[in-house]
């Protein structure tokens, strides 16, 4: 079945540092890929998405590129802020549907001032 | 536009009891999905409802059930509660077309004693 493997955390960075969170997936066909963020005590918020190979999703300074050849969707941000501290989840949905998500295990990010 | 609302936010039950959780999707959204989040298993898909019909189901026992009403509001029910059912239950809604974002509610925290 489908699966998502995420870089294990926790990750601790200083403010303005570069962030990379690795994500690889296993799926048949052409899934859509997502990054979600969860702040303490809240539900999930969609951070960015990509629906086909070579698509780059971007939002709030975060970026991720859908790489079918390496089955990866790594999250990057050039300069993190304290407010970026949260748990980040990589997820996929099978071809043709956006409503059944398979999630990675999540990566806790803490940004220190 | 109001977001996805879930009630109650917190719930404490004892083993063997049953529980009903409620989710009100964003106005105009016709698809509602449910997820279970635990520290051990992470985020797992429970089921999806669309136009009062279960369209998709994850790998959970029959004790977990749900339904959707004509106004798209959804409920999920867990019967004969077990300690392992303690989790954050997240509801997500989307307007039904491929690749649309799922909007998550804040979740219901269920504790089984």
PDB file of C-alpha atoms in Angstrom:
ATOM      1  CA  UNK A   1       0.000   0.000   0.000  1.00  0.00           C
ATOM      2  CA  UNK A   2       0.846   3.661  -0.027  1.00  0.00           C
ATOM      3  CA  UNK A   3       3.326   4.953   2.525  1.00  0.00           C
ATOM      4  CA  UNK A   4       5.196   8.135   3.449  1.00  0.00           C
ATOM      5  CA  UNK A   5       8.571   8.203   5.192  1.00  0.00           C
ATOM      6  CA  UNK A   6       9.609  11.387   6.901  1.00  0.00           C
ATOM      7  CA  UNK A   7      12.828  12.542   8.471  1.00  0.00           C
ATOM      8  CA  UNK A   8      12.677  11.822  12.161  1.00  0.00           C
ATOM      9  CA  UNK A   9      12.826  14.673  14.581  1.00  0.00           C
ATOM     10  CA  UNK A  10      12.951  16.586  16.650  1.00  0.00           C
ATOM     11  CA  UNK A  11      14.755  19.277  14.705  1.00  0.00           C
ATOM     12  CA  UNK A  12      16.097  22.308  16.548  1.00  0.00           C
ATOM     13  CA  UNK A  13      17.384  25.324  14.624  1.00  0.00           C
ATOM     14  CA  UNK A  14      18.396  28.868  15.366  1.00  0.00           C
ATOM     15  CA  UNK A  15      16.372  31.689  13.876  1.00  0.00           C
ATOM     16  CA  UNK A  16      17.333  32.473  10.256  1.00  0.00           C
ATOM     17  CA  UNK A  17      18.828  29.014   9.714  1.00  0.00           C
ATOM     18  CA  UNK A  18      18.063  26.930   6.619  1.00  0.00           C
ATOM     19  CA  UNK A  19      15.491  24.176   7.005  1.00  0.00           C
ATOM     20  CA  UNK A  20      15.191  20.870   5.176  1.00  0.00           C
ATOM     21  CA  UNK A  21      12.775  18.125   6.172  1.00  0.00           C
ATOM     22  CA  UNK A  22      13.082  15.034   4.016  1.00  0.00           C
ATOM     23  CA  UNK A  23      10.061  13.142   2.757  1.00  0.00           C
ATOM     24  CA  UNK A  24       9.898  10.119   0.454  1.00  0.00           C
ATOM     25  CA  UNK A  25       6.857   8.161  -0.614  1.00  0.00           C
ATOM     26  CA  UNK A  26       5.715   4.856  -2.039  1.00  0.00           C
ATOM     27  CA  UNK A  27       2.581   4.862  -4.146  1.00  0.00           C
ATOM     28  CA  UNK A  28       1.205   3.541  -7.403  1.00  0.00           C
ATOM     29  CA  UNK A  29       0.283   5.899 -10.168  1.00  0.00           C
ATOM     30  CA  UNK A  30       0.569   9.627  -9.724  1.00  0.00           C
ATOM     31  CA  UNK A  31      -0.378  10.721  -6.215  1.00  0.00           C
ATOM     32  CA  UNK A  32      -0.778  14.288  -5.061  1.00  0.00           C
ATOM     33  CA  UNK A  33       1.663  15.390  -2.375  1.00  0.00           C
ATOM     34  CA  UNK A  34       1.114  17.733   0.552  1.00  0.00           C
ATOM     35  CA  UNK A  35       2.836  19.318   3.503  1.00  0.00           C
ATOM     36  CA  UNK A  36       0.649  20.042   6.518  1.00  0.00           C
ATOM     37  CA  UNK A  37       1.619  21.941   9.680  1.00  0.00           C
ATOM     38  CA  UNK A  38       0.172  21.451  13.152  1.00  0.00           C
ATOM     39  CA  UNK A  39       0.594  24.056  15.858  1.00  0.00           C
ATOM     40  CA  UNK A  40       0.090  23.078  19.514  1.00  0.00           C
ATOM     41  CA  UNK A  41      -3.543  22.403  20.359  1.00  0.00           C
ATOM     42  CA  UNK A  42      -4.721  22.907  16.803  1.00  0.00           C
ATOM     43  CA  UNK A  43      -5.735  20.856  13.804  1.00  0.00           C
ATOM     44  CA  UNK A  44      -3.750  20.555  10.605  1.00  0.00           C
ATOM     45  CA  UNK A  45      -3.232  23.395   8.173  1.00  0.00           C
ATOM     46  CA  UNK A  46      -2.244  22.820   4.577  1.00  0.00           C
ATOM     47  CA  UNK A  47       1.136  24.437   3.989  1.00  0.00           C
ATOM     48  CA  UNK A  48       1.649  23.577   0.321  1.00  0.00           C
ATOM     49  CA  UNK A  49       0.812  20.985  -2.285  1.00  0.00           C
ATOM     50  CA  UNK A  50       1.927  19.586  -5.647  1.00  0.00           C
ATOM     51  CA  UNK A  51      -0.229  17.504  -7.924  1.00  0.00           C
ATOM     52  CA  UNK A  52       2.163  16.321 -10.637  1.00  0.00           C
ATOM     53  CA  UNK A  53       5.814  15.591 -11.242  1.00  0.00           C
ATOM     54  CA  UNK A  54       8.155  18.611 -11.188  1.00  0.00           C
ATOM     55  CA  UNK A  55       5.471  20.834  -9.647  1.00  0.00           C
ATOM     56  CA  UNK A  56       6.830  23.150  -6.972  1.00  0.00           C
ATOM     57  CA  UNK A  57       4.518  24.041  -4.125  1.00  0.00           C
ATOM     58  CA  UNK A  58       5.297  27.170  -2.143  1.00  0.00           C
ATOM     59  CA  UNK A  59       3.767  29.170   0.684  1.00  0.00           C
ATOM     60  CA  UNK A  60       5.032  31.485   3.442  1.00  0.00           C
ATOM     61  CA  UNK A  61       8.628  30.999   2.313  1.00  0.00           C
ATOM     62  CA  UNK A  62       8.377  27.200   2.354  1.00  0.00           C
ATOM     63  CA  UNK A  63       8.956  25.223  -0.837  1.00  0.00           C
ATOM     64  CA  UNK A  64       8.822  21.600  -1.942  1.00  0.00           C
ATOM     65  CA  UNK A  65       9.282  20.038  -5.382  1.00  0.00           C
ATOM     66  CA  UNK A  66       7.540  16.835  -6.514  1.00  0.00           C
ATOM     67  CA  UNK A  67      10.378  14.575  -7.705  1.00  0.00           C
ATOM     68  CA  UNK A  68       8.966  11.427  -9.257  1.00  0.00           C
ATOM     69  CA  UNK A  69      12.369   9.995 -10.174  1.00  0.00           C
ATOM     70  CA  UNK A  70      13.411   9.971  -6.524  1.00  0.00           C
ATOM     71  CA  UNK A  71       9.848   9.686  -5.110  1.00  0.00           C
ATOM     72  CA  UNK A  72      10.579  12.634  -2.849  1.00  0.00           C
ATOM     73  CA  UNK A  73       8.915  15.857  -1.698  1.00  0.00           C
ATOM     74  CA  UNK A  74      11.418  17.533   0.626  1.00  0.00           C
ATOM     75  CA  UNK A  75      10.348  20.669   2.493  1.00  0.00           C
ATOM     76  CA  UNK A  76      12.731  23.641   2.540  1.00  0.00           C
ATOM     77  CA  UNK A  77      12.799  27.155   3.913  1.00  0.00           C
ATOM     78  CA  UNK A  78      15.692  29.547   3.546  1.00  0.00           C
ATOM     79  CA  UNK A  79      15.343  31.374   6.853  1.00  0.00           C
ATOM     80  CA  UNK A  80      13.187  30.004   9.655  1.00  0.00           C
ATOM     81  CA  UNK A  81      11.494  32.083  12.325  1.00  0.00           C
ATOM     82  CA  UNK A  82      10.494  31.280  15.888  1.00  0.00           C
ATOM     83  CA  UNK A  83       6.881  31.295  14.710  1.00  0.00           C
ATOM     84  CA  UNK A  84       7.637  28.327  12.404  1.00  0.00           C
ATOM     85  CA  UNK A  85       7.966  26.060  15.436  1.00  0.00           C
ATOM     86  CA  UNK A  86       5.387  23.320  14.906  1.00  0.00           C
ATOM     87  CA  UNK A  87       4.989  19.739  13.738  1.00  0.00           C
ATOM     88  CA  UNK A  88       5.230  19.210   9.988  1.00  0.00           C
ATOM     89  CA  UNK A  89       3.558  16.304   8.199  1.00  0.00           C
ATOM     90  CA  UNK A  90       4.186  15.072   4.696  1.00  0.00           C
ATOM     91  CA  UNK A  91       1.171  13.380   3.108  1.00  0.00           C
ATOM     92  CA  UNK A  92      -0.047  11.882  -0.130  1.00  0.00           C
ATOM     93  CA  UNK A  93      -3.400  11.168  -1.670  1.00  0.00           C
ATOM     94  CA  UNK A  94      -3.891   8.526  -4.339  1.00  0.00           C
ATOM     95  CA  UNK A  95      -4.453   9.423  -7.950  1.00  0.00           C
ATOM     96  CA  UNK A  96      -7.875  10.904  -8.520  1.00  0.00           C
ATOM     97  CA  UNK A  97      -8.775  11.653  -4.911  1.00  0.00           C
ATOM     98  CA  UNK A  98      -7.777  14.334  -2.423  1.00  0.00           C
ATOM     99  CA  UNK A  99      -9.738  13.015   0.447  1.00  0.00           C
ATOM    100  CA  UNK A 100      -7.861   9.946   1.681  1.00  0.00           C
ATOM    101  CA  UNK A 101      -4.546  11.130   2.982  1.00  0.00           C
ATOM    102  CA  UNK A 102      -1.645   8.915   4.003  1.00  0.00           C
ATOM    103  CA  UNK A 103       0.612  10.788   6.421  1.00  0.00           C
ATOM    104  CA  UNK A 104       4.206  10.542   7.447  1.00  0.00           C
ATOM    105  CA  UNK A 105       5.071  10.340  11.129  1.00  0.00           C
ATOM    106  CA  UNK A 106       5.608  14.073  11.513  1.00  0.00           C
ATOM    107  CA  UNK A 107       8.695  16.146  12.324  1.00  0.00           C
ATOM    108  CA  UNK A 108       8.777  18.418  15.341  1.00  0.00           C
ATOM    109  CA  UNK A 109      10.570  21.674  14.543  1.00  0.00           C
ATOM    110  CA  UNK A 110      11.723  24.042  17.255  1.00  0.00           C
ATOM    111  CA  UNK A 111      13.271  27.375  16.273  1.00  0.00           C
ATOM    112  CA  UNK A 112      15.263  29.185  18.947  1.00  0.00           C
ATOM    113  CA  UNK A 113      15.670  32.977  19.006  1.00  0.00           C
TER     114      UNK A 113
ATOM    115  CA  UNK B   1     -16.402  31.897   6.296  1.00  0.00           C
ATOM    116  CA  UNK B   2     -16.463  29.727   9.408  1.00  0.00           C
ATOM    117  CA  UNK B   3     -14.001  26.849   9.542  1.00  0.00           C
ATOM    118  CA  UNK B   4     -14.579  23.214  10.377  1.00  0.00           C
ATOM    119  CA  UNK B   5     -15.989  22.848  13.863  1.00  0.00           C
ATOM    120  CA  UNK B   6     -15.823  19.787  16.037  1.00  0.00           C
ATOM    121  CA  UNK B   7     -17.673  19.081  19.259  1.00  0.00           C
ATOM    122  CA  UNK B   8     -16.909  18.353  21.929  1.00  0.00           C
ATOM    123  CA  UNK B   9     -13.275  19.415  22.104  1.00  0.00           C
ATOM    124  CA  UNK B  10     -12.483  17.130  25.020  1.00  0.00           C
ATOM    125  CA  UNK B  11     -14.107  13.939  26.208  1.00  0.00           C
ATOM    126  CA  UNK B  12     -13.359  11.433  28.959  1.00  0.00           C
ATOM    127  CA  UNK B  13     -14.971   8.010  28.851  1.00  0.00           C
ATOM    128  CA  UNK B  14     -14.407   4.630  30.488  1.00  0.00           C
ATOM    129  CA  UNK B  15     -13.734   1.308  28.837  1.00  0.00           C
ATOM    130  CA  UNK B  16     -16.797  -0.346  27.386  1.00  0.00           C
ATOM    131  CA  UNK B  17     -18.734   2.868  26.881  1.00  0.00           C
ATOM    132  CA  UNK B  18     -19.595   4.324  23.527  1.00  0.00           C
ATOM    133  CA  UNK B  19     -18.996   7.839  22.238  1.00  0.00           C
ATOM    134  CA  UNK B  20     -20.286  10.081  19.470  1.00  0.00           C
ATOM    135  CA  UNK B  21     -18.235  12.905  17.997  1.00  0.00           C
ATOM    136  CA  UNK B  22     -19.625  15.616  15.767  1.00  0.00           C
ATOM    137  CA  UNK B  23     -18.194  17.576  12.859  1.00  0.00           C
ATOM    138  CA  UNK B  24     -19.648  20.525  10.971  1.00  0.00           C
ATOM    139  CA  UNK B  25     -17.875  21.141   7.662  1.00  0.00           C
ATOM    140  CA  UNK B  26     -17.261  24.453   5.993  1.00  0.00           C
ATOM    141  CA  UNK B  27     -20.413  25.747   4.352  1.00  0.00           C
ATOM    142  CA  UNK B  28     -20.708  24.329   0.848  1.00  0.00           C
ATOM    143  CA  UNK B  29     -18.321  21.447   1.461  1.00  0.00           C
ATOM    144  CA  UNK B  30     -19.899  18.078   0.797  1.00  0.00           C
ATOM    145  CA  UNK B  31     -17.087  15.702   1.707  1.00  0.00           C
ATOM    146  CA  UNK B  32     -16.141  14.938   5.301  1.00  0.00           C
ATOM    147  CA  UNK B  33     -13.232  12.725   6.290  1.00  0.00           C
ATOM    148  CA  UNK B  34     -12.205  11.482   9.727  1.00  0.00           C
ATOM    149  CA  UNK B  35      -8.703  10.732  11.001  1.00  0.00           C
ATOM    150  CA  UNK B  36      -7.315   9.325  14.217  1.00  0.00           C
ATOM    151  CA  UNK B  37      -4.075  10.760  15.603  1.00  0.00           C
ATOM    152  CA  UNK B  38      -2.099   8.903  18.266  1.00  0.00           C
ATOM    153  CA  UNK B  39       1.549   9.166  19.371  1.00  0.00           C
ATOM    154  CA  UNK B  40       2.170   5.534  18.423  1.00  0.00           C
ATOM    155  CA  UNK B  41       0.345   5.175  15.098  1.00  0.00           C
ATOM    156  CA  UNK B  42       0.386   8.779  13.931  1.00  0.00           C
ATOM    157  CA  UNK B  43      -2.390  10.015  11.662  1.00  0.00           C
ATOM    158  CA  UNK B  44      -4.612   7.325  10.212  1.00  0.00           C
ATOM    159  CA  UNK B  45      -7.591   7.635   7.888  1.00  0.00           C
ATOM    160  CA  UNK B  46     -10.862   6.341   9.295  1.00  0.00           C
ATOM    161  CA  UNK B  47     -13.497   7.022   6.640  1.00  0.00           C
ATOM    162  CA  UNK B  48     -14.919   9.557   4.236  1.00  0.00           C
ATOM    163  CA  UNK B  49     -18.519  10.544   3.639  1.00  0.00           C
ATOM    164  CA  UNK B  50     -20.015  12.323   0.676  1.00  0.00           C
ATOM    165  CA  UNK B  51     -23.704  13.041   0.152  1.00  0.00           C
ATOM    166  CA  UNK B  52     -24.640  10.887   3.146  1.00  0.00           C
ATOM    167  CA  UNK B  53     -22.751   7.862   1.750  1.00  0.00           C
ATOM    168  CA  UNK B  54     -19.544   6.330   3.005  1.00  0.00           C
ATOM    169  CA  UNK B  55     -17.236   6.543   0.040  1.00  0.00           C
ATOM    170  CA  UNK B  56     -13.979   5.329   1.509  1.00  0.00           C
ATOM    171  CA  UNK B  57     -12.932   3.418   4.608  1.00  0.00           C
ATOM    172  CA  UNK B  58      -9.632   2.885   6.366  1.00  0.00           C
ATOM    173  CA  UNK B  59      -8.437  -0.180   8.210  1.00  0.00           C
ATOM    174  CA  UNK B  60     -10.299   0.130  11.503  1.00  0.00           C
ATOM    175  CA  UNK B  61     -12.557  -2.371  13.281  1.00  0.00           C
ATOM    176  CA  UNK B  62     -16.314  -2.239  12.953  1.00  0.00           C
ATOM    177  CA  UNK B  63     -16.578  -0.536  16.348  1.00  0.00           C
ATOM    178  CA  UNK B  64     -15.783   2.651  14.463  1.00  0.00           C
ATOM    179  CA  UNK B  65     -18.674   3.923  12.410  1.00  0.00           C
ATOM    180  CA  UNK B  66     -19.953   7.169  11.051  1.00  0.00           C
ATOM    181  CA  UNK B  67     -22.707   8.868   9.196  1.00  0.00           C
ATOM    182  CA  UNK B  68     -23.428  12.064   7.357  1.00  0.00           C
ATOM    183  CA  UNK B  69     -26.591  14.095   7.367  1.00  0.00           C
ATOM    184  CA  UNK B  70     -28.270  15.947   4.532  1.00  0.00           C
ATOM    185  CA  UNK B  71     -26.669  19.232   5.674  1.00  0.00           C
ATOM    186  CA  UNK B  72     -23.221  17.540   5.349  1.00  0.00           C
ATOM    187  CA  UNK B  73     -22.648  17.479   9.104  1.00  0.00           C
ATOM    188  CA  UNK B  74     -21.068  14.226  10.158  1.00  0.00           C
ATOM    189  CA  UNK B  75     -20.844  12.140  13.281  1.00  0.00           C
ATOM    190  CA  UNK B  76     -18.554   9.298  14.151  1.00  0.00           C
ATOM    191  CA  UNK B  77     -19.315   6.700  16.766  1.00  0.00           C
ATOM    192  CA  UNK B  78     -17.010   4.380  18.641  1.00  0.00           C
ATOM    193  CA  UNK B  79     -18.654   1.558  20.539  1.00  0.00           C
ATOM    194  CA  UNK B  80     -17.197  -0.617  23.305  1.00  0.00           C
ATOM    195  CA  UNK B  81     -14.337   1.774  23.933  1.00  0.00           C
ATOM    196  CA  UNK B  82     -10.856   0.405  24.549  1.00  0.00           C
ATOM    197  CA  UNK B  83      -7.893   2.142  26.172  1.00  0.00           C
ATOM    198  CA  UNK B  84      -6.192   2.234  22.789  1.00  0.00           C
ATOM    199  CA  UNK B  85      -8.972   4.401  21.381  1.00  0.00           C
ATOM    200  CA  UNK B  86      -7.575   7.368  23.309  1.00  0.00           C
ATOM    201  CA  UNK B  87      -6.585   9.780  20.584  1.00  0.00           C
ATOM    202  CA  UNK B  88      -7.179  13.083  18.867  1.00  0.00           C
ATOM    203  CA  UNK B  89      -9.937  12.620  16.302  1.00  0.00           C
ATOM    204  CA  UNK B  90      -9.697  15.049  13.413  1.00  0.00           C
ATOM    205  CA  UNK B  91     -12.362  15.881  10.921  1.00  0.00           C
ATOM    206  CA  UNK B  92     -11.621  17.419   7.533  1.00  0.00           C
ATOM    207  CA  UNK B  93     -13.914  18.799   4.883  1.00  0.00           C
ATOM    208  CA  UNK B  94     -13.470  19.540   1.232  1.00  0.00           C
ATOM    209  CA  UNK B  95     -15.475  20.654  -1.754  1.00  0.00           C
ATOM    210  CA  UNK B  96     -15.702  17.636  -3.956  1.00  0.00           C
ATOM    211  CA  UNK B  97     -13.253  17.815  -6.788  1.00  0.00           C
ATOM    212  CA  UNK B  98      -9.892  16.194  -7.302  1.00  0.00           C
ATOM    213  CA  UNK B  99      -6.870  17.697  -5.613  1.00  0.00           C
ATOM    214  CA  UNK B 100      -8.872  20.124  -3.488  1.00  0.00           C
ATOM    215  CA  UNK B 101      -7.429  20.989  -0.132  1.00  0.00           C
ATOM    216  CA  UNK B 102      -8.828  19.315   2.936  1.00  0.00           C
ATOM    217  CA  UNK B 103      -9.604  21.768   5.733  1.00  0.00           C
ATOM    218  CA  UNK B 104      -9.123  20.326   9.179  1.00  0.00           C
ATOM    219  CA  UNK B 105     -10.975  21.082  12.380  1.00  0.00           C
ATOM    220  CA  UNK B 106      -9.246  21.465  15.762  1.00  0.00           C
ATOM    221  CA  UNK B 107     -10.075  17.891  16.745  1.00  0.00           C
ATOM    222  CA  UNK B 108     -11.749  16.133  19.642  1.00  0.00           C
ATOM    223  CA  UNK B 109      -9.410  14.801  22.308  1.00  0.00           C
ATOM    224  CA  UNK B 110     -10.840  11.486  23.574  1.00  0.00           C
ATOM    225  CA  UNK B 111      -9.416   9.916  26.715  1.00  0.00           C
ATOM    226  CA  UNK B 112     -10.515   6.397  27.649  1.00  0.00           C
ATOM    227  CA  UNK B 113      -9.920   5.403  31.270  1.00  0.00           C
TER     228      UNK B 113
END
